[in-house]
PDB file of C-alpha atoms in Angstrom:
ATOM      1  CA  ASP F1293      57.972  94.155 106.230  1.00 78.00           C
ATOM      2  CA  THR F1294      55.362  96.769 105.315  1.00 84.00           C
ATOM      3  CA  ARG F1295      56.423  99.666 107.518  1.00 88.00           C
ATOM      4  CA  VAL F1296      59.746 100.268 105.819  1.00 91.00           C
ATOM      5  CA  PRO F1297      58.385 100.285 102.215  1.00 92.00           C
ATOM      6  CA  LEU F1298      55.567 102.608 103.261  1.00 94.00           C
ATOM      7  CA  LEU F1299      58.038 104.898 104.983  1.00 94.00           C
ATOM      8  CA  ALA F1300      60.211 104.772 101.908  1.00 95.00           C
ATOM      9  CA  THR F1301      57.380 105.664  99.639  1.00 96.00           C
ATOM     10  CA  ALA F1302      56.498 108.650 101.792  1.00 96.00           C
ATOM     11  CA  GLN F1303      60.082 109.795 101.792  1.00 96.00           C
ATOM     12  CA  ILE F1304      60.311 109.496  98.054  1.00 97.00           C
ATOM     13  CA  ALA F1305      57.149 111.630  97.609  1.00 96.00           C
ATOM     14  CA  LEU F1306      58.502 114.308 100.010  1.00 96.00           C
ATOM     15  CA  LEU F1307      61.931 114.305  98.323  1.00 96.00           C
ATOM     16  CA  LEU F1308      60.305 114.629  94.890  1.00 95.00           C
ATOM     17  CA  ALA F1309      58.354 117.640  96.058  1.00 94.00           C
ATOM     18  CA  MET F1310      61.472 119.239  97.485  1.00 92.00           C
ATOM     19  CA  THR F1311      63.378 118.496  94.277  1.00 93.00           C
ATOM     20  CA  VAL F1312      60.780 120.400  92.297  1.00 91.00           C
ATOM     21  CA  THR F1313      60.509 123.342  94.658  1.00 90.00           C
ATOM     22  CA  ARG F1314      63.842 123.566  96.634  1.00 87.00           C
ATOM     23  CA  PRO F1315      66.349 121.458  94.747  1.00 89.00           C
ATOM     24  CA  LEU F1316      69.292 123.538  96.030  1.00 86.00           C
ATOM     25  CA  TRP F1317      68.428 122.670  99.650  1.00 86.00           C
ATOM     26  CA  LEU F1318      68.830 119.014  98.781  1.00 88.00           C
ATOM     27  CA  PHE F1319      71.977 119.598  96.560  1.00 89.00           C
ATOM     28  CA  VAL F1320      73.818 121.776  99.039  1.00 89.00           C
ATOM     29  CA  VAL F1321      72.480 121.207 102.566  1.00 90.00           C
ATOM     30  CA  GLY F1322      71.876 117.412 102.015  1.00 92.00           C
ATOM     31  CA  PRO F1323      75.573 116.549 101.571  1.00 93.00           C
ATOM     32  CA  ILE F1324      76.680 118.958 104.327  1.00 94.00           C
ATOM     33  CA  LEU F1325      74.394 117.410 106.891  1.00 93.00           C
ATOM     34  CA  LEU F1326      74.096 113.866 105.699  1.00 94.00           C
ATOM     35  CA  GLY F1327      77.030 113.182 103.381  1.00 94.00           C
ATOM     36  CA  VAL F1328      79.545 111.935 106.008  1.00 95.00           C
ATOM     37  CA  PRO F1329      76.993 109.941 108.032  1.00 95.00           C
ATOM     38  CA  HIS F1330      75.810 108.175 104.893  1.00 95.00           C
ATOM     39  CA  LEU F1331      79.428 107.202 103.957  1.00 95.00           C
ATOM     40  CA  ALA F1332      79.794 105.864 107.494  1.00 95.00           C
ATOM     41  CA  SER F1333      76.617 103.890 107.012  1.00 95.00           C
ATOM     42  CA  ASP F1334      77.986 102.470 103.793  1.00 94.00           C
ATOM     43  CA  VAL F1335      81.035 101.128 105.579  1.00 94.00           C
ATOM     44  CA  ARG F1336      78.997 100.015 108.658  1.00 93.00           C
ATOM     45  CA  TYR F1337      76.415  97.892 106.791  1.00 93.00           C
ATOM     46  CA  LEU F1338      78.600  96.575 103.973  1.00 93.00           C
ATOM     47  CA  VAL F1339      81.774  95.815 105.903  1.00 93.00           C
ATOM     48  CA  LEU F1340      81.731  96.343 109.729  1.00 91.00           C
ATOM     49  CA  ARG F1341      78.480  94.446 110.443  1.00 88.00           C
ATOM     50  CA  GLN F1342      79.219  91.610 108.028  1.00 88.00           C
ATOM     51  CA  ARG F1343      81.624  88.636 108.100  1.00 88.00           C
ATOM     52  CA  VAL F1344      83.856  89.919 105.336  1.00 91.00           C
ATOM     53  CA  ALA F1345      87.080  88.091 104.482  1.00 91.00           C
ATOM     54  CA  ARG F1346      90.164  89.934 105.523  1.00 93.00           C
ATOM     55  CA  PRO F1347      91.665  90.043 101.993  1.00 94.00           C
ATOM     56  CA  VAL F1348      88.454  91.804 100.795  1.00 95.00           C
ATOM     57  CA  ILE F1349      88.891  94.373 103.542  1.00 94.00           C
ATOM     58  CA  VAL F1350      92.520  94.931 102.711  1.00 95.00           C
ATOM     59  CA  LEU F1351      91.631  95.261  99.062  1.00 95.00           C
ATOM     60  CA  GLY F1352      88.937  97.815  99.855  1.00 95.00           C
ATOM     61  CA  CYS F1353      91.304  99.878 102.011  1.00 95.00           C
ATOM     62  CA  VAL F1354      94.040  99.962  99.374  1.00 96.00           C
ATOM     63  CA  ALA F1355      91.527 100.864  96.522  1.00 96.00           C
ATOM     64  CA  THR F1356      89.934 103.582  98.742  1.00 95.00           C
ATOM     65  CA  LEU F1357      93.297 105.116  99.563  1.00 96.00           C
ATOM     66  CA  VAL F1358      94.279 105.217  95.915  1.00 95.00           C
ATOM     67  CA  MET F1359      91.043 106.935  94.941  1.00 94.00           C
ATOM     68  CA  LEU F1360      91.134 109.441  97.796  1.00 94.00           C
ATOM     69  CA  GLY F1361      94.699 110.375  96.705  1.00 93.00           C
ATOM     70  CA  LEU F1362      93.677 110.757  93.074  1.00 93.00           C
ATOM     71  CA  ARG F1363      90.808 112.981  94.146  1.00 93.00           C
ATOM     72  CA  ALA F1364      92.602 114.933  96.832  1.00 92.00           C
ATOM     73  CA  LEU F1365      95.687 115.913  94.870  1.00 92.00           C
ATOM     74  CA  PRO F1366      93.699 117.943  92.247  1.00 90.00           C
ATOM     75  CA  LEU F1367      91.930 119.739  95.129  1.00 87.00           C
ATOM     76  CA  ALA F1368      95.411 120.724  96.331  1.00 86.00           C
ATOM     77  CA  HIS F1369      96.150 121.931  92.727  1.00 86.00           C
ATOM     78  CA  VAL F1370      98.466 119.039  91.983  1.00 89.00           C
ATOM     79  CA  PHE F1371      97.907 117.640  88.489  1.00 88.00           C
ATOM     80  CA  VAL F1372      97.950 113.827  88.239  1.00 88.00           C
ATOM     81  CA  PRO F1373      98.236 112.663  84.609  1.00 90.00           C
ATOM     82  CA  GLY F1374      95.530 110.114  83.741  1.00 90.00           C
ATOM     83  CA  ALA F1375      93.932 110.356  87.153  1.00 91.00           C
ATOM     84  CA  ALA F1376      90.441 109.532  85.870  1.00 92.00           C
ATOM     85  CA  ARG F1377      91.700 106.438  83.987  1.00 94.00           C
ATOM     86  CA  ILE F1378      93.748 105.238  86.990  1.00 95.00           C
ATOM     87  CA  GLU F1379      90.665 105.648  89.180  1.00 94.00           C
ATOM     88  CA  VAL F1380      88.418 103.693  86.832  1.00 94.00           C
ATOM     89  CA  VAL F1381      90.957 100.929  86.392  1.00 95.00           C
ATOM     90  CA  THR F1382      91.357 100.668  90.202  1.00 95.00           C
ATOM     91  CA  GLY F1383      87.546 100.520  90.637  1.00 95.00           C
ATOM     92  CA  ALA F1384      87.100  97.821  87.967  1.00 95.00           C
ATOM     93  CA  THR F1385      89.935  95.804  89.505  1.00 95.00           C
ATOM     94  CA  TRP F1386      88.329  96.118  92.926  1.00 96.00           C
ATOM     95  CA  VAL F1387      84.952  94.834  91.660  1.00 96.00           C
ATOM     96  CA  VAL F1388      86.511  91.917  89.763  1.00 95.00           C
ATOM     97  CA  LEU F1389      88.798  90.813  92.703  1.00 95.00           C
ATOM     98  CA  ALA F1390      85.838  91.161  95.103  1.00 95.00           C
ATOM     99  CA  LEU F1391      83.734  88.891  92.885  1.00 95.00           C
ATOM    100  CA  GLY F1392      86.576  86.373  92.767  1.00 94.00           C
ATOM    101  CA  ALA F1393      86.932  86.454  96.531  1.00 94.00           C
ATOM    102  CA  GLY F1394      83.228  85.783  96.955  1.00 93.00           C
ATOM    103  CA  ALA F1395      83.330  82.920  94.462  1.00 93.00           C
ATOM    104  CA  ARG F1396      86.276  81.364  96.287  1.00 92.00           C
ATOM    105  CA  GLU F1397      84.424  81.558  99.655  1.00 91.00           C
ATOM    106  CA  ARG F1398      81.422  79.977  98.071  1.00 89.00           C
ATOM    107  CA  GLY F1399      83.558  77.247  96.442  1.00 88.00           C
ATOM    108  CA  SER F1400      82.008  77.756  93.053  1.00 87.00           C
ATOM    109  CA  LEU F1401      83.329  78.930  89.715  1.00 89.00           C
ATOM    110  CA  VAL F1402      79.865  79.875  88.436  1.00 90.00           C
ATOM    111  CA  PRO F1403      80.150  83.592  89.591  1.00 90.00           C
ATOM    112  CA  MET F1404      83.406  83.850  87.619  1.00 91.00           C
ATOM    113  CA  LEU F1405      81.343  83.607  84.366  1.00 91.00           C
ATOM    114  CA  ALA F1406      80.637  87.327  84.940  1.00 92.00           C
ATOM    115  CA  VAL F1407      84.320  88.242  84.780  1.00 93.00           C
ATOM    116  CA  PRO F1408      84.545  88.635  80.992  1.00 94.00           C
ATOM    117  CA  LEU F1409      81.619  91.048  80.997  1.00 93.00           C
ATOM    118  CA  LEU F1410      83.000  93.012  83.882  1.00 93.00           C
ATOM    119  CA  LEU F1411      86.415  93.259  82.177  1.00 93.00           C
ATOM    120  CA  ALA F1412      84.805  94.423  78.981  1.00 94.00           C
ATOM    121  CA  VAL F1413      82.863  97.105  80.835  1.00 93.00           C
ATOM    122  CA  GLY F1414      86.005  98.070  82.725  1.00 92.00           C
ATOM    123  CA  LEU F1415      88.099  98.412  79.591  1.00 94.00           C
ATOM    124  CA  TYR F1416      85.400 100.523  77.874  1.00 94.00           C
ATOM    125  CA  ALA F1417      85.077 102.697  80.995  1.00 93.00           C
ATOM    126  CA  ALA F1418      88.869 103.134  81.213  1.00 93.00           C
ATOM    127  CA  ALA F1419      88.925 104.248  77.541  1.00 93.00           C
ATOM    128  CA  HIS F1420      86.247 106.816  78.333  1.00 92.00           C
ATOM    129  CA  ALA F1421      87.236 107.614  81.931  1.00 92.00           C
ATOM    130  CA  GLY F1422      85.764 111.127  82.084  1.00 89.00           C
ATOM    131  CA  LEU F1423      82.392 109.887  80.884  1.00 89.00           C
ATOM    132  CA  ALA F1424      82.633 106.906  83.224  1.00 92.00           C
ATOM    133  CA  ARG F1425      83.074 109.254  86.217  1.00 90.00           C
ATOM    134  CA  ILE F1426      79.986 111.199  85.191  1.00 88.00           C
ATOM    135  CA  VAL F1427      77.912 108.006  84.687  1.00 89.00           C
ATOM    136  CA  LEU F1428      78.982 106.612  88.045  1.00 90.00           C
ATOM    137  CA  ALA F1429      78.141 109.916  89.738  1.00 87.00           C
ATOM    138  CA  GLN F1430      74.573 109.575  88.562  1.00 87.00           C
ATOM    139  CA  ALA F1431      74.224 105.756  88.603  1.00 89.00           C
ATOM    140  CA  HIS F1432      75.630 105.055  92.068  1.00 89.00           C
ATOM    141  CA  ASN F1433      72.517 106.591  93.607  1.00 92.00           C
ATOM    142  CA  VAL F1434      70.502 103.772  91.979  1.00 92.00           C
ATOM    143  CA  VAL F1435      73.133 101.220  92.977  1.00 93.00           C
ATOM    144  CA  GLY F1436      72.294 102.010  96.603  1.00 92.00           C
ATOM    145  CA  VAL F1437      68.687 101.111  96.002  1.00 94.00           C
ATOM    146  CA  GLY F1438      69.799  97.859  94.344  1.00 92.00           C
ATOM    147  CA  VAL F1439      71.989  97.072  97.392  1.00 93.00           C
ATOM    148  CA  TRP F1440      68.959  97.528  99.655  1.00 93.00           C
ATOM    149  CA  LEU F1441      66.663  95.487  97.481  1.00 92.00           C
ATOM    150  CA  LEU F1442      68.996  92.584  96.778  1.00 89.00           C
ATOM    151  CA  LEU F1443      70.980  92.309 100.052  1.00 88.00           C
ATOM    152  CA  PHE F1444      68.776  93.640 102.837  1.00 89.00           C
ATOM    153  CA  ARG F1445      65.127  93.549 101.782  1.00 87.00           C
ATOM    154  CA  ARG F1446      63.688  90.193 102.751  1.00 85.00           C
ATOM    155  CA  ASN F1447      60.164  90.728 101.456  1.00 87.00           C
ATOM    156  CA  ARG F1448      60.924  92.107  98.040  1.00 87.00           C
ATOM    157  CA  ARG F1449      57.289  92.057  96.888  1.00 90.00           C
ATOM    158  CA  ALA F1450      56.537  94.748  99.463  1.00 89.00           C
ATOM    159  CA  ALA F1451      59.164  96.976  97.814  1.00 92.00           C
ATOM    160  CA  ILE F1452      57.111  97.280  94.601  1.00 94.00           C
ATOM    161  CA  LEU F1453      55.379 100.457  95.811  1.00 94.00           C
ATOM    162  CA  PRO F1454      58.515 102.545  96.626  1.00 95.00           C
ATOM    163  CA  LEU F1455      60.269 101.265  93.542  1.00 96.00           C
ATOM    164  CA  ALA F1456      57.348 102.332  91.401  1.00 96.00           C
ATOM    165  CA  ALA F1457      57.289 105.746  93.090  1.00 96.00           C
ATOM    166  CA  LEU F1458      61.025 106.032  92.483  1.00 96.00           C
ATOM    167  CA  VAL F1459      60.772 105.215  88.795  1.00 96.00           C
ATOM    168  CA  ALA F1460      57.776 107.531  88.312  1.00 96.00           C
ATOM    169  CA  GLY F1461      59.516 110.433  90.074  1.00 95.00           C
ATOM    170  CA  THR F1462      62.699 109.908  88.062  1.00 95.00           C
ATOM    171  CA  LEU F1463      60.871 109.815  84.707  1.00 95.00           C
ATOM    172  CA  LEU F1464      58.804 112.861  85.605  1.00 94.00           C
ATOM    173  CA  LEU F1465      61.979 114.852  86.329  1.00 94.00           C
ATOM    174  CA  ALA F1466      63.918 113.506  83.335  1.00 92.00           C
ATOM    175  CA  THR F1467      61.226 114.655  80.864  1.00 92.00           C
ATOM    176  CA  GLY F1468      61.740 118.240  82.009  1.00 88.00           C
ATOM    177  CA  ALA F1469      58.082 118.588  82.831  1.00 90.00           C
ATOM    178  CA  THR F1470      58.941 119.978  86.313  1.00 88.00           C
ATOM    179  CA  LEU F1471      61.519 122.535  85.073  1.00 87.00           C
ATOM    180  CA  PRO F1472      59.011 125.410  84.771  1.00 88.00           C
ATOM    181  CA  TRP F1473      57.948 124.809  88.389  1.00 86.00           C
ATOM    182  CA  ALA F1474      61.539 124.722  89.616  1.00 84.00           C
ATOM    183  CA  MET F1475      62.379 127.894  87.655  1.00 83.00           C
ATOM    184  CA  HIS F1476      59.234 129.674  88.958  1.00 78.00           C
ATOM    185  CA  ALA F1477      60.280 128.727  92.508  1.00 74.00           C
ATOM    186  CA  GLY F1478      63.697 130.084  91.897  1.00 73.00           C
ATOM    187  CA  GLY F1479      65.183 126.767  92.738  1.00 73.00           C
ATOM    188  CA  LEU F1480      67.890 126.390  90.050  1.00 79.00           C
ATOM    189  CA  GLU F1481      70.265 129.121  91.252  1.00 78.00           C
ATOM    190  CA  GLY F1482      71.374 130.175  94.723  1.00 74.00           C
ATOM    191  CA  LEU F1483      73.581 129.288  97.691  1.00 71.00           C
ATOM    192  CA  GLY F1484      76.529 129.792  95.359  1.00 76.00           C
ATOM    193  CA  VAL F1485      75.293 126.975  93.068  1.00 79.00           C
ATOM    194  CA  ASN F1486      73.947 127.032  89.541  1.00 80.00           C
ATOM    195  CA  LEU F1487      72.104 123.821  88.590  1.00 83.00           C
ATOM    196  CA  TRP F1488      72.261 124.829  84.900  1.00 82.00           C
ATOM    197  CA  ARG F1489      76.058 124.348  85.184  1.00 84.00           C
ATOM    198  CA  VAL F1490      75.648 121.141  87.128  1.00 84.00           C
ATOM    199  CA  GLY F1491      73.512 119.885  84.278  1.00 83.00           C
ATOM    200  CA  ALA F1492      76.087 120.883  81.728  1.00 84.00           C
ATOM    201  CA  TYR F1493      78.641 118.685  83.589  1.00 83.00           C
ATOM    202  CA  LEU F1494      76.253 115.719  83.935  1.00 83.00           C
ATOM    203  CA  ALA F1495      75.117 115.878  80.303  1.00 83.00           C
ATOM    204  CA  PRO F1496      77.819 117.582  78.273  1.00 83.00           C
ATOM    205  CA  GLY F1497      76.817 118.536  74.744  1.00 81.00           C
ATOM    206  CA  THR F1498      73.094 118.427  75.375  1.00 84.00           C
ATOM    207  CA  ALA F1499      70.551 121.212  75.375  1.00 87.00           C
ATOM    208  CA  PRO F1500      70.509 123.379  78.582  1.00 87.00           C
ATOM    209  CA  ALA F1501      66.994 122.204  79.424  1.00 87.00           C
ATOM    210  CA  THR F1502      68.035 118.562  79.132  1.00 89.00           C
ATOM    211  CA  GLY F1503      71.059 119.140  81.349  1.00 88.00           C
ATOM    212  CA  ALA F1504      68.954 120.957  83.941  1.00 89.00           C
ATOM    213  CA  ALA F1505      66.382 118.144  83.972  1.00 90.00           C
ATOM    214  CA  LEU F1506      69.183 115.618  84.569  1.00 91.00           C
ATOM    215  CA  ALA F1507      70.539 117.800  87.316  1.00 90.00           C
ATOM    216  CA  LEU F1508      67.163 117.580  88.995  1.00 92.00           C
ATOM    217  CA  VAL F1509      67.250 113.767  88.583  1.00 93.00           C
ATOM    218  CA  PHE F1510      70.647 113.724  90.255  1.00 93.00           C
ATOM    219  CA  VAL F1511      69.400 115.871  93.139  1.00 93.00           C
ATOM    220  CA  PHE F1512      66.418 113.598  93.656  1.00 95.00           C
ATOM    221  CA  LEU F1513      68.244 110.294  93.420  1.00 96.00           C
ATOM    222  CA  GLN F1514      71.067 111.553  95.677  1.00 95.00           C
ATOM    223  CA  ALA F1515      68.480 112.482  98.356  1.00 95.00           C
ATOM    224  CA  VAL F1516      66.916 109.066  97.951  1.00 96.00           C
ATOM    225  CA  HIS F1517      70.361 107.497  98.220  1.00 96.00           C
ATOM    226  CA  TYR F1518      70.859 109.187 101.645  1.00 96.00           C
ATOM    227  CA  ALA F1519      67.474 107.861 102.769  1.00 96.00           C
ATOM    228  CA  VAL F1520      68.419 104.329 101.683  1.00 96.00           C
ATOM    229  CA  TRP F1521      71.583 104.254 103.716  1.00 95.00           C
ATOM    230  CA  LEU F1522      70.392 106.213 106.763  1.00 94.00           C
ATOM    231  CA  VAL F1523      66.803 104.808 107.059  1.00 93.00           C
ATOM    232  CA  TRP F1524      65.923 101.884 104.788  1.00 93.00           C
ATOM    233  CA  ILE F1525      68.889  99.608 105.165  1.00 93.00           C
ATOM    234  CA  PRO F1526      69.406 100.263 108.897  1.00 91.00           C
ATOM    235  CA  GLN F1527      65.678  99.388 109.461  1.00 89.00           C
ATOM    236  CA  ASP F1528      65.703  96.343 107.250  1.00 87.00           C
ATOM    237  CA  GLU F1529      68.953  95.048 108.645  1.00 85.00           C
ATOM    238  CA  LEU F1530      67.310  94.537 112.025  1.00 76.00           C
ATOM    239  CA  PRO F1531      66.731  90.816 112.757  1.00 68.00           C
ATOM    240  CA  GLY F1532      63.165  91.347 114.009  1.00 65.00           C
ATOM    241  CA  GLN F1533      60.193  93.501 113.194  1.00 65.00           C
ATOM    242  CA  GLY F1534      60.732  96.044 115.992  1.00 67.00           C
ATOM    243  CA  THR F1535      62.738  99.294 116.212  1.00 70.00           C
ATOM    244  CA  LEU F1536      65.649 100.329 118.327  1.00 68.00           C
ATOM    245  CA  THR F1537      65.673 102.867 121.155  1.00 71.00           C
ATOM    246  CA  PHE F1538      68.095 105.729 120.987  1.00 75.00           C
ATOM    247  CA  ARG F1539      70.195 104.085 123.706  1.00 80.00           C
ATOM    248  CA  MET F1540      70.349 100.839 121.765  1.00 75.00           C
ATOM    249  CA  SER F1541      71.276 102.655 118.600  1.00 78.00           C
ATOM    250  CA  GLY F1542      74.040 104.508 120.452  1.00 81.00           C
ATOM    251  CA  ARG F1543      75.453 101.262 121.893  1.00 83.00           C
ATOM    252  CA  GLY F1544      75.400  99.738 118.367  1.00 81.00           C
ATOM    253  CA  LEU F1545      77.331 102.655 116.885  1.00 83.00           C
ATOM    254  CA  VAL F1546      80.055 102.366 119.595  1.00 87.00           C
ATOM    255  CA  ARG F1547      80.214  98.582 119.177  1.00 88.00           C
ATOM    256  CA  ASP F1548      80.591  98.843 115.336  1.00 86.00           C
ATOM    257  CA  PHE F1549      82.862 101.870 114.966  1.00 87.00           C
ATOM    258  CA  GLY F1550      84.546 102.126 118.306  1.00 88.00           C
ATOM    259  CA  VAL F1551      85.120 105.404 120.152  1.00 90.00           C
ATOM    260  CA  VAL F1552      87.953 106.380 117.807  1.00 91.00           C
ATOM    261  CA  GLY F1553      85.937 105.545 114.701  1.00 90.00           C
ATOM    262  CA  LEU F1554      82.972 107.565 115.958  1.00 91.00           C
ATOM    263  CA  ALA F1555      85.293 110.465 116.691  1.00 93.00           C
ATOM    264  CA  ILE F1556      86.605 110.361 113.156  1.00 94.00           C
ATOM    265  CA  VAL F1557      83.072 110.380 111.685  1.00 93.00           C
ATOM    266  CA  ALA F1558      82.110 113.298 113.972  1.00 94.00           C
ATOM    267  CA  ALA F1559      85.244 115.155 113.012  1.00 95.00           C
ATOM    268  CA  GLY F1560      84.350 114.712 109.325  1.00 94.00           C
ATOM    269  CA  CYS F1561      80.926 116.054 109.911  1.00 94.00           C
ATOM    270  CA  VAL F1562      82.229 119.127 111.738  1.00 95.00           C
ATOM    271  CA  ALA F1563      84.976 119.731 109.170  1.00 94.00           C
ATOM    272  CA  LEU F1564      82.558 119.630 106.277  1.00 94.00           C
ATOM    273  CA  ALA F1565      80.024 121.910 107.979  1.00 93.00           C
ATOM    274  CA  SER F1566      82.764 124.356 108.976  1.00 94.00           C
ATOM    275  CA  ALA F1567      84.110 124.496 105.424  1.00 92.00           C
ATOM    276  CA  ALA F1568      80.601 125.094 104.148  1.00 91.00           C
ATOM    277  CA  THR F1569      80.287 128.242 106.367  1.00 90.00           C
ATOM    278  CA  PHE F1570      83.070 129.814 104.303  1.00 89.00           C
ATOM    279  CA  ASP F1571      82.201 128.480 100.807  1.00 88.00           C
ATOM    280  CA  ALA F1572      79.274 126.100 100.566  1.00 87.00           C
ATOM    281  CA  ARG F1573      79.785 125.357  96.870  1.00 87.00           C
ATOM    282  CA  ALA F1574      83.459 124.558  97.278  1.00 90.00           C
ATOM    283  CA  ALA F1575      82.762 122.405 100.327  1.00 92.00           C
ATOM    284  CA  VAL F1576      80.042 120.377  98.524  1.00 91.00           C
ATOM    285  CA  GLY F1577      82.203 120.063  95.431  1.00 90.00           C
ATOM    286  CA  ALA F1578      85.191 118.724  97.465  1.00 93.00           C
ATOM    287  CA  TYR F1579      82.963 116.326  99.415  1.00 93.00           C
ATOM    288  CA  MET F1580      81.407 114.903  96.252  1.00 92.00           C
ATOM    289  CA  SER F1581      84.849 114.421  94.709  1.00 92.00           C
ATOM    290  CA  LEU F1582      86.380 112.734  97.685  1.00 93.00           C
ATOM    291  CA  ALA F1583      83.296 110.603  98.321  1.00 93.00           C
ATOM    292  CA  ALA F1584      83.408 109.132  94.822  1.00 92.00           C
ATOM    293  CA  PHE F1585      85.117 105.977  96.223  1.00 93.00           C
ATOM    294  CA  HIS F1586      81.930 104.827  97.869  1.00 93.00           C
ATOM    295  CA  GLY F1587      80.264 104.222  94.516  1.00 93.00           C
ATOM    296  CA  TYR F1588      82.940 101.581  93.814  1.00 95.00           C
ATOM    297  CA  LEU F1589      82.609 100.310  97.311  1.00 95.00           C
ATOM    298  CA  GLU F1590      78.929  99.580  96.757  1.00 94.00           C
ATOM    299  CA  LEU F1591      79.616  97.865  93.405  1.00 95.00           C
ATOM    300  CA  ALA F1592      82.508  95.760  94.815  1.00 95.00           C
ATOM    301  CA  MET F1593      80.554  94.607  97.850  1.00 94.00           C
ATOM    302  CA  LEU F1594      77.479  93.874  95.744  1.00 93.00           C
ATOM    303  CA  ALA F1595      79.650  91.711  93.551  1.00 94.00           C
ATOM    304  CA  TYR F1596      81.220  90.024  96.591  1.00 95.00           C
ATOM    305  CA  PHE F1597      77.916  89.186  98.260  1.00 93.00           C
ATOM    306  CA  ALA F1598      76.363  88.144  94.970  1.00 91.00           C
ATOM    307  CA  ALA F1599      79.187  85.618  94.448  1.00 92.00           C
ATOM    308  CA  ARG F1600      79.394  84.492  98.074  1.00 90.00           C
ATOM    309  CA  GLY F1601      75.812  84.741  99.115  1.00 81.00           C
ATOM    310  CA  ARG F1602      73.708  87.248 101.089  1.00 68.00           C
ATOM    311  CA  PRO F1603      75.383  89.269 103.841  1.00 66.00           C
ATOM    312  CA  VAL F1604      75.754  87.526 107.180  1.00 58.00           C
ATOM    313  CA  THR F1605      75.696  89.961 110.103  1.00 59.00           C
ATOM    314  CA  ALA F1606      78.524  89.489 112.573  1.00 49.00           C
ATOM    315  CA  ARG F1607      76.872  89.746 115.987  1.00 43.00           C
TER     316      ARG F1607
END
């Protein structure tokens, strides 16, 4: 109960220091090494290790395939009219239907009171689909922390320290106070990436310094997001206070994914790393685009478990 929050706080401090001094390492190397494993962890701890109703799994598969198609076609230079709006509508529908499935399993209509609000947010997001994509790209990193806190952290009081560190680090970066340090360290340009341009995408129409500061916030929160799914949640999901050996962890991976599933995850890691050797910026950009579905996955499963009750591990 105390080890994981202390470890999380130490990781947040380290990632904040790296964001200030070497943000491009986190922005480029982080997704290449940890991107695919963290997606696999999303699926593992939200779906594979939980007793999830089959209709919810089918719904997630269909929504994911639609989103992957909408993101993959532009990468192949195929224009899809209204792709952003279709994606947002698909994601909003996914969340609402997942909430309804959870309420049905619980046998209560109370969770359905949230549907009008969700529909209103979904309609607004669909009307501003481009902006909604940008907001989700930044906000889903925080959603991961919320999933950890609400679904997997049993002693939430012990999470105050890492949450305070996370908020403090985010505010420090957002104010732009660390920009001079990052610029002095040469951390905003390199490896084929320009964080000034990333900031212009994340905060269109704002001053360059504001955009760059928000780009650092994105880099920081994305790194924390990886830590959440690869360290915090796996540790807190354990039924006891101990830790697993490497052999136990390996057996657990095979049990959850199967040999074929693990092979697919490994192939994804190799493919992304191989693509990065030719063009790191393009590889990271393609990964971030294709991985956008997992933000909706986290929101949908959070809604499902909130309506149904906390996750129940299938052992």
